[in-house]
């Protein structure tokens, strides 16, 4: 998803280092099958096993770095889109994902893992990688596909505020956990030492801000549908198929499934533009939900 958006942002015909990205994803899949023992460094493994699985866990950072630098290189050609909220969401995702990856390299060393094991440092690590990384991609996908599914744009000013609120809340909530973990606070405790009060207070404030940002996102979506600001144009090159359709996309849209139908409609729009103008109807909430489900089901079948 991030690679696709970066491609459209730069108006290129192909992804930068496509072969490298595919190889990186394949390498992550393969290496991911042989690193599971890094969850068991403290069970009394022999030295050779510790060295092998610690090394393979560190090596998985190489293909991940290839993906990150490819995204950054593509974004380098899209600086003129810095006023777009989705641009900052992608940068935020890269920052959060990279922060979690750096702490993952620390945990992959069996010696350091003996210190950080079963502490809040581990909680901070996997929340940066899994929770924040996954949530960021969900928000990016929503911002990206909502105009196509609903036919309405999301307010840019509100999206800026939501991005700022989310980034502040995420980092206030989870970054102090690195310090509480390094100071020795174990996981799964109901009462902690008063010395950790300030750091936990900061984390609680960040968690509250994060929850508020989630409700803020629901408000932005409702605001878009309620006030109905129609889409004028979409991202990318004018050669994209989506430039030839009316938004929101109708159910079972033949533009995306039948090249013959697409070409005939393209000719019709080119030579007889006035005959293809039809009034737009405001879609219902049910139709938007059905369209989003059809998009997700098509993506899953692929």
mmCIF file of C-alpha atoms in Angstrom:
data_model
loop_
_atom_site.group_PDB
_atom_site.id
_atom_site.type_symbol
_atom_site.label_atom_id
_atom_site.label_comp_id
_atom_site.label_asym_id
_atom_site.label_seq_id
_atom_site.Cartn_x
_atom_site.Cartn_y
_atom_site.Cartn_z
ATOM 1 C CA UNK A 1 0.000 0.000 0.000
ATOM 2 C CA UNK A 2 2.768 2.441 0.905
ATOM 3 C CA UNK A 3 4.683 1.566 -2.269
ATOM 4 C CA UNK A 4 1.573 2.139 -4.388
ATOM 5 C CA UNK A 5 0.869 5.554 -2.860
ATOM 6 C CA UNK A 6 4.506 6.636 -3.179
ATOM 7 C CA UNK A 7 4.378 5.587 -6.844
ATOM 8 C CA UNK A 8 1.273 7.671 -7.521
ATOM 9 C CA UNK A 9 2.691 10.626 -5.594
ATOM 10 C CA UNK A 10 5.724 10.804 -7.868
ATOM 11 C CA UNK A 11 3.662 10.312 -11.074
ATOM 12 C CA UNK A 12 6.002 7.535 -12.187
ATOM 13 C CA UNK A 13 5.096 4.519 -14.271
ATOM 14 C CA UNK A 14 7.010 2.051 -12.103
ATOM 15 C CA UNK A 15 8.084 1.702 -8.493
ATOM 16 C CA UNK A 16 11.665 2.637 -7.693
ATOM 17 C CA UNK A 17 13.758 -0.510 -7.247
ATOM 18 C CA UNK A 18 10.801 -2.774 -7.959
ATOM 19 C CA UNK A 19 13.008 -5.867 -8.072
ATOM 20 C CA UNK A 20 14.647 -4.876 -4.801
ATOM 21 C CA UNK A 21 11.279 -4.362 -3.101
ATOM 22 C CA UNK A 22 9.965 -7.725 -4.285
ATOM 23 C CA UNK A 23 13.181 -9.422 -3.197
ATOM 24 C CA UNK A 24 13.021 -7.654 0.163
ATOM 25 C CA UNK A 25 9.451 -8.802 0.801
ATOM 26 C CA UNK A 26 10.328 -12.365 -0.220
ATOM 27 C CA UNK A 27 13.381 -12.293 2.053
ATOM 28 C CA UNK A 28 11.293 -11.062 4.987
ATOM 29 C CA UNK A 29 8.822 -13.911 4.444
ATOM 30 C CA UNK A 30 11.602 -16.520 4.307
ATOM 31 C CA UNK A 31 13.575 -15.131 7.247
ATOM 32 C CA UNK A 32 10.390 -14.713 9.248
ATOM 33 C CA UNK A 33 10.018 -18.489 9.261
ATOM 34 C CA UNK A 34 13.356 -19.077 11.003
ATOM 35 C CA UNK A 35 13.526 -16.339 13.639
ATOM 36 C CA UNK A 36 10.829 -17.585 16.013
ATOM 37 C CA UNK A 37 13.373 -18.660 18.648
ATOM 38 C CA UNK A 38 14.086 -15.009 19.506
ATOM 39 C CA UNK A 39 11.004 -15.329 21.732
ATOM 40 C CA UNK A 40 12.774 -18.095 23.675
ATOM 41 C CA UNK A 41 16.245 -16.707 24.381
ATOM 42 C CA UNK A 42 15.710 -17.114 28.144
ATOM 43 C CA UNK A 43 14.727 -20.796 28.216
ATOM 44 C CA UNK A 44 18.309 -22.084 28.422
ATOM 45 C CA UNK A 45 19.320 -22.586 24.778
ATOM 46 C CA UNK A 46 22.836 -23.633 23.905
ATOM 47 C CA UNK A 47 25.309 -21.020 22.676
ATOM 48 C CA UNK A 48 25.233 -22.025 18.992
ATOM 49 C CA UNK A 49 21.450 -21.764 18.853
ATOM 50 C CA UNK A 50 21.557 -18.329 20.454
ATOM 51 C CA UNK A 51 24.129 -17.095 17.923
ATOM 52 C CA UNK A 52 22.237 -18.496 14.910
ATOM 53 C CA UNK A 53 18.789 -17.161 15.764
ATOM 54 C CA UNK A 54 20.175 -13.862 17.017
ATOM 55 C CA UNK A 55 22.022 -13.397 13.714
ATOM 56 C CA UNK A 56 19.029 -14.267 11.524
ATOM 57 C CA UNK A 57 16.874 -11.855 13.515
ATOM 58 C CA UNK A 58 19.386 -9.070 12.899
ATOM 59 C CA UNK A 59 19.672 -9.914 9.190
ATOM 60 C CA UNK A 60 15.933 -9.380 8.697
ATOM 61 C CA UNK A 61 16.616 -5.674 9.183
ATOM 62 C CA UNK A 62 18.477 -5.533 5.840
ATOM 63 C CA UNK A 63 15.482 -6.178 3.516
ATOM 64 C CA UNK A 64 13.357 -3.983 5.766
ATOM 65 C CA UNK A 65 15.883 -1.170 5.285
ATOM 66 C CA UNK A 66 15.672 -1.670 1.506
ATOM 67 C CA UNK A 67 11.922 -1.068 1.650
ATOM 68 C CA UNK A 68 12.251 2.014 3.869
ATOM 69 C CA UNK A 69 14.925 3.662 1.726
ATOM 70 C CA UNK A 70 12.967 2.907 -1.452
ATOM 71 C CA UNK A 71 9.935 4.670 0.033
ATOM 72 C CA UNK A 72 12.044 7.642 1.101
ATOM 73 C CA UNK A 73 13.621 7.904 -2.345
ATOM 74 C CA UNK A 74 10.199 7.955 -3.991
ATOM 75 C CA UNK A 75 8.944 10.534 -1.503
ATOM 76 C CA UNK A 76 11.964 12.669 -2.340
ATOM 77 C CA UNK A 77 10.377 13.286 -5.739
ATOM 78 C CA UNK A 78 7.083 14.280 -4.139
ATOM 79 C CA UNK A 79 8.159 17.220 -1.977
ATOM 80 C CA UNK A 80 5.738 19.423 -3.888
ATOM 81 C CA UNK A 81 2.941 17.415 -2.207
ATOM 82 C CA UNK A 82 4.079 18.343 1.294
ATOM 83 C CA UNK A 83 0.788 20.165 1.824
ATOM 84 C CA UNK A 84 -1.062 16.851 1.513
ATOM 85 C CA UNK A 85 -1.952 15.163 4.844
ATOM 86 C CA UNK A 86 -1.336 11.669 3.471
ATOM 87 C CA UNK A 87 2.287 12.659 2.752
ATOM 88 C CA UNK A 88 2.829 13.337 6.450
ATOM 89 C CA UNK A 89 1.024 10.150 7.407
ATOM 90 C CA UNK A 90 3.475 8.158 5.278
ATOM 91 C CA UNK A 91 6.424 9.925 6.918
ATOM 92 C CA UNK A 92 4.887 9.241 10.316
ATOM 93 C CA UNK A 93 4.459 5.575 9.446
ATOM 94 C CA UNK A 94 8.094 5.309 8.342
ATOM 95 C CA UNK A 95 9.254 6.985 11.578
ATOM 96 C CA UNK A 96 7.165 4.728 13.805
ATOM 97 C CA UNK A 97 8.083 1.575 11.901
ATOM 98 C CA UNK A 98 11.788 2.450 11.895
ATOM 99 C CA UNK A 99 11.765 3.238 15.622
ATOM 100 C CA UNK A 100 10.270 -0.158 16.320
ATOM 101 C CA UNK A 101 12.806 -1.778 14.001
ATOM 102 C CA UNK A 102 15.765 -0.181 15.796
ATOM 103 C CA UNK A 103 14.551 -1.431 19.169
ATOM 104 C CA UNK A 104 13.994 -4.811 17.524
ATOM 105 C CA UNK A 105 17.687 -4.962 16.608
ATOM 106 C CA UNK A 106 18.475 -4.338 20.273
ATOM 107 C CA UNK A 107 16.185 -7.159 21.372
ATOM 108 C CA UNK A 108 17.610 -9.509 18.743
ATOM 109 C CA UNK A 109 20.924 -9.541 20.636
ATOM 110 C CA UNK A 110 20.552 -12.365 23.134
ATOM 111 C CA UNK A 111 22.784 -10.558 25.658
ATOM 112 C CA UNK A 112 20.596 -7.436 25.678
ATOM 113 C CA UNK A 113 17.453 -9.543 25.590
ATOM 114 C CA UNK A 114 18.491 -11.066 28.909
ATOM 115 C CA UNK A 115 18.186 -7.553 30.367
ATOM 116 C CA UNK A 116 15.089 -6.316 28.489
ATOM 117 C CA UNK A 117 13.208 -9.626 28.559
ATOM 118 C CA UNK A 118 9.678 -9.409 29.993
ATOM 119 C CA UNK A 119 9.901 -5.659 30.613
ATOM 120 C CA UNK A 120 8.006 -2.696 29.241
ATOM 121 C CA UNK A 121 10.795 -2.216 26.706
ATOM 122 C CA UNK A 122 9.376 -5.203 24.819
ATOM 123 C CA UNK A 123 5.881 -3.685 24.990
ATOM 124 C CA UNK A 124 7.157 -0.452 23.461
ATOM 125 C CA UNK A 125 8.960 -2.377 20.707
ATOM 126 C CA UNK A 126 6.098 -4.477 19.401
ATOM 127 C CA UNK A 127 3.568 -1.659 19.733
ATOM 128 C CA UNK A 128 5.711 0.603 17.547
ATOM 129 C CA UNK A 129 6.059 -2.105 14.901
ATOM 130 C CA UNK A 130 2.687 -3.849 14.992
ATOM 131 C CA UNK A 131 0.072 -1.595 16.569
ATOM 132 C CA UNK A 132 1.221 1.832 15.374
ATOM 133 C CA UNK A 133 2.491 0.590 12.015
ATOM 134 C CA UNK A 134 -0.746 -1.286 11.302
ATOM 135 C CA UNK A 135 -2.985 1.559 12.476
ATOM 136 C CA UNK A 136 -1.069 4.067 10.349
ATOM 137 C CA UNK A 137 -1.553 1.965 7.219
ATOM 138 C CA UNK A 138 -5.269 1.650 7.982
ATOM 139 C CA UNK A 139 -5.591 5.441 8.245
ATOM 140 C CA UNK A 140 -3.525 5.927 5.075
ATOM 141 C CA UNK A 141 -5.742 3.449 3.207
ATOM 142 C CA UNK A 142 -8.889 5.190 4.442
ATOM 143 C CA UNK A 143 -7.657 8.621 3.361
ATOM 144 C CA UNK A 144 -6.581 7.194 0.012
ATOM 145 C CA UNK A 145 -9.692 5.174 -0.904
ATOM 146 C CA UNK A 146 -12.470 7.158 0.770
ATOM 147 C CA UNK A 147 -12.827 9.721 -2.076
ATOM 148 C CA UNK A 148 -13.070 6.890 -4.615
ATOM 149 C CA UNK A 149 -15.540 4.826 -2.581
ATOM 150 C CA UNK A 150 -17.769 7.668 -1.389
ATOM 151 C CA UNK A 151 -17.174 10.404 -3.969
ATOM 152 C CA UNK A 152 -16.453 12.970 -1.246
ATOM 153 C CA UNK A 153 -13.190 14.502 -0.075
ATOM 154 C CA UNK A 154 -11.897 14.583 3.484
ATOM 155 C CA UNK A 155 -11.203 17.999 4.992
ATOM 156 C CA UNK A 156 -7.440 18.665 4.785
ATOM 157 C CA UNK A 157 -7.332 20.939 7.828
ATOM 158 C CA UNK A 158 -9.029 18.328 9.984
ATOM 159 C CA UNK A 159 -6.689 15.645 8.640
ATOM 160 C CA UNK A 160 -3.682 17.779 9.606
ATOM 161 C CA UNK A 161 -5.065 18.092 13.125
ATOM 162 C CA UNK A 162 -5.749 14.370 13.292
ATOM 163 C CA UNK A 163 -2.208 13.543 12.150
ATOM 164 C CA UNK A 164 -0.665 15.864 14.742
ATOM 165 C CA UNK A 165 -2.922 14.558 17.511
ATOM 166 C CA UNK A 166 -2.138 10.950 16.573
ATOM 167 C CA UNK A 167 1.634 11.375 16.373
ATOM 168 C CA UNK A 168 1.797 13.232 19.689
ATOM 169 C CA UNK A 169 -0.439 10.681 21.387
ATOM 170 C CA UNK A 170 1.375 7.643 19.982
ATOM 171 C CA UNK A 171 4.839 8.788 20.994
ATOM 172 C CA UNK A 172 3.790 10.112 24.397
ATOM 173 C CA UNK A 173 2.119 6.801 25.127
ATOM 174 C CA UNK A 174 4.760 4.313 24.005
ATOM 175 C CA UNK A 175 8.144 6.058 23.904
ATOM 176 C CA UNK A 176 8.440 6.436 27.725
ATOM 177 C CA UNK A 177 7.925 2.675 27.990
ATOM 178 C CA UNK A 178 11.461 2.195 26.671
ATOM 179 C CA UNK A 179 12.797 3.954 29.760
ATOM 180 C CA UNK A 180 10.504 2.175 32.200
ATOM 181 C CA UNK A 181 11.649 -1.102 30.671
ATOM 182 C CA UNK A 182 15.331 -0.192 30.904
ATOM 183 C CA UNK A 183 14.788 0.785 34.547
ATOM 184 C CA UNK A 184 13.411 -2.696 35.199
ATOM 185 C CA UNK A 185 9.616 -2.378 35.297
ATOM 186 C CA UNK A 186 8.252 -5.864 34.450
ATOM 187 C CA UNK A 187 5.248 -6.596 32.283
ATOM 188 C CA UNK A 188 1.817 -7.570 33.612
ATOM 189 C CA UNK A 189 1.907 -5.679 36.893
ATOM 190 C CA UNK A 190 -1.104 -4.146 38.627
ATOM 191 C CA UNK A 191 0.949 -1.991 41.036
ATOM 192 C CA UNK A 192 4.289 -0.377 40.231
ATOM 193 C CA UNK A 193 6.941 1.414 42.247
ATOM 194 C CA UNK A 194 6.222 5.147 42.827
ATOM 195 C CA UNK A 195 9.519 5.941 41.084
ATOM 196 C CA UNK A 196 7.819 5.114 37.765
ATOM 197 C CA UNK A 197 4.865 7.445 38.397
ATOM 198 C CA UNK A 198 5.960 10.321 36.137
ATOM 199 C CA UNK A 199 6.789 8.107 33.155
ATOM 200 C CA UNK A 200 3.536 6.184 33.519
ATOM 201 C CA UNK A 201 1.613 9.442 33.826
ATOM 202 C CA UNK A 202 3.073 10.581 30.488
ATOM 203 C CA UNK A 203 2.133 7.232 28.925
ATOM 204 C CA UNK A 204 -1.420 7.498 30.257
ATOM 205 C CA UNK A 205 -1.784 11.014 28.846
ATOM 206 C CA UNK A 206 -0.507 9.794 25.481
ATOM 207 C CA UNK A 207 -2.964 6.895 25.523
ATOM 208 C CA UNK A 208 -5.840 9.290 26.212
ATOM 209 C CA UNK A 209 -4.763 11.531 23.322
ATOM 210 C CA UNK A 210 -4.531 8.473 21.047
ATOM 211 C CA UNK A 211 -8.102 7.454 21.899
ATOM 212 C CA UNK A 212 -9.282 11.000 21.209
ATOM 213 C CA UNK A 213 -7.532 10.922 17.821
ATOM 214 C CA UNK A 214 -9.421 7.728 16.913
ATOM 215 C CA UNK A 215 -12.776 9.387 17.621
ATOM 216 C CA UNK A 216 -11.519 12.449 15.746
ATOM 217 C CA UNK A 217 -11.041 10.264 12.657
ATOM 218 C CA UNK A 218 -14.645 9.054 12.873
ATOM 219 C CA UNK A 219 -15.751 12.681 13.041
ATOM 220 C CA UNK A 220 -13.725 13.553 9.929
ATOM 221 C CA UNK A 221 -15.381 10.739 7.975
ATOM 222 C CA UNK A 222 -18.835 11.793 9.183
ATOM 223 C CA UNK A 223 -18.100 15.428 8.340
ATOM 224 C CA UNK A 224 -17.070 14.462 4.808
ATOM 225 C CA UNK A 225 -20.266 12.526 4.182
ATOM 226 C CA UNK A 226 -22.577 15.007 5.898
ATOM 227 C CA UNK A 227 -21.375 18.105 4.025
ATOM 228 C CA UNK A 228 -20.804 16.263 0.743
ATOM 229 C CA UNK A 229 -17.837 18.052 -0.840
ATOM 230 C CA UNK A 230 -17.604 16.171 -4.129
ATOM 231 C CA UNK A 231 -14.331 14.939 -5.568
ATOM 232 C CA UNK A 232 -12.953 17.111 -8.378
ATOM 233 C CA UNK A 233 -9.831 15.124 -9.194
ATOM 234 C CA UNK A 234 -7.777 12.279 -7.797
ATOM 235 C CA UNK A 235 -4.093 11.552 -7.435
ATOM 236 C CA UNK A 236 -1.738 10.343 -10.098
ATOM 237 C CA UNK A 237 -1.220 10.473 -13.818
ATOM 238 C CA UNK A 238 -4.104 11.313 -16.143
ATOM 239 C CA UNK A 239 -3.530 7.924 -17.767
ATOM 240 C CA UNK A 240 -4.912 6.141 -14.701
ATOM 241 C CA UNK A 241 -8.079 4.133 -15.219
ATOM 242 C CA UNK A 242 -9.783 5.894 -12.305
ATOM 243 C CA UNK A 243 -9.700 9.171 -14.246
ATOM 244 C CA UNK A 244 -12.246 7.719 -16.666
ATOM 245 C CA UNK A 245 -14.915 6.798 -14.128
ATOM 246 C CA UNK A 246 -17.509 8.667 -12.165
ATOM 247 C CA UNK A 247 -17.020 8.809 -8.426
ATOM 248 C CA UNK A 248 -18.125 7.058 -6.332
ATOM 249 C CA UNK A 249 -17.507 3.911 -8.328
ATOM 250 C CA UNK A 250 -20.705 1.988 -9.164
ATOM 251 C CA UNK A 251 -21.191 -1.576 -8.016
ATOM 252 C CA UNK A 252 -19.550 -4.207 -10.252
ATOM 253 C CA UNK A 253 -17.724 -1.484 -12.133
ATOM 254 C CA UNK A 254 -16.768 -2.741 -15.606
ATOM 255 C CA UNK A 255 -14.072 -0.090 -15.976
ATOM 256 C CA UNK A 256 -11.782 -2.071 -13.708
ATOM 257 C CA UNK A 257 -12.663 -5.588 -14.890
ATOM 258 C CA UNK A 258 -13.192 -5.266 -18.664
ATOM 259 C CA UNK A 259 -10.479 -3.568 -20.783
ATOM 260 C CA UNK A 260 -12.792 -3.617 -23.815
ATOM 261 C CA UNK A 261 -15.474 -1.690 -21.957
ATOM 262 C CA UNK A 262 -12.895 0.761 -20.657
ATOM 263 C CA UNK A 263 -11.525 1.480 -24.150
ATOM 264 C CA UNK A 264 -15.008 1.998 -25.599
ATOM 265 C CA UNK A 265 -15.901 4.400 -22.804
ATOM 266 C CA UNK A 266 -12.610 6.232 -23.266
ATOM 267 C CA UNK A 267 -13.402 6.771 -26.947
ATOM 268 C CA UNK A 268 -16.912 7.899 -26.053
ATOM 269 C CA UNK A 269 -15.646 10.394 -23.476
ATOM 270 C CA UNK A 270 -13.052 11.718 -25.903
ATOM 271 C CA UNK A 271 -15.246 12.297 -28.959
ATOM 272 C CA UNK A 272 -18.716 12.682 -27.407
ATOM 273 C CA UNK A 273 -18.111 14.261 -23.989
ATOM 274 C CA UNK A 274 -21.483 16.000 -23.595
ATOM 275 C CA UNK A 275 -23.487 12.811 -24.050
ATOM 276 C CA UNK A 276 -21.853 11.161 -21.040
ATOM 277 C CA UNK A 277 -22.648 13.797 -18.426
ATOM 278 C CA UNK A 278 -24.993 12.424 -15.811
ATOM 279 C CA UNK A 279 -26.119 14.000 -12.545
ATOM 280 C CA UNK A 280 -24.459 12.541 -9.473
ATOM 281 C CA UNK A 281 -26.576 11.129 -6.691
ATOM 282 C CA UNK A 282 -25.530 11.208 -3.096
ATOM 283 C CA UNK A 283 -24.684 7.621 -2.121
ATOM 284 C CA UNK A 284 -26.164 6.098 0.974
ATOM 285 C CA UNK A 285 -24.153 4.852 3.913
ATOM 286 C CA UNK A 286 -25.151 1.287 2.973
ATOM 287 C CA UNK A 287 -23.821 1.648 -0.572
ATOM 288 C CA UNK A 288 -20.519 3.026 0.747
ATOM 289 C CA UNK A 289 -20.136 0.078 3.132
ATOM 290 C CA UNK A 290 -20.954 -2.404 0.356
ATOM 291 C CA UNK A 291 -18.441 -0.745 -1.960
ATOM 292 C CA UNK A 292 -15.718 -0.878 0.697
ATOM 293 C CA UNK A 293 -16.462 -4.566 1.333
ATOM 294 C CA UNK A 294 -16.249 -5.312 -2.394
ATOM 295 C CA UNK A 295 -12.878 -3.530 -2.595
ATOM 296 C CA UNK A 296 -11.532 -5.541 0.345
ATOM 297 C CA UNK A 297 -12.864 -8.841 -1.024
ATOM 298 C CA UNK A 298 -11.320 -8.218 -4.437
ATOM 299 C CA UNK A 299 -8.002 -7.368 -2.809
ATOM 300 C CA UNK A 300 -8.134 -10.534 -0.724
ATOM 301 C CA UNK A 301 -8.887 -12.728 -3.747
ATOM 302 C CA UNK A 302 -5.815 -11.433 -5.483
#
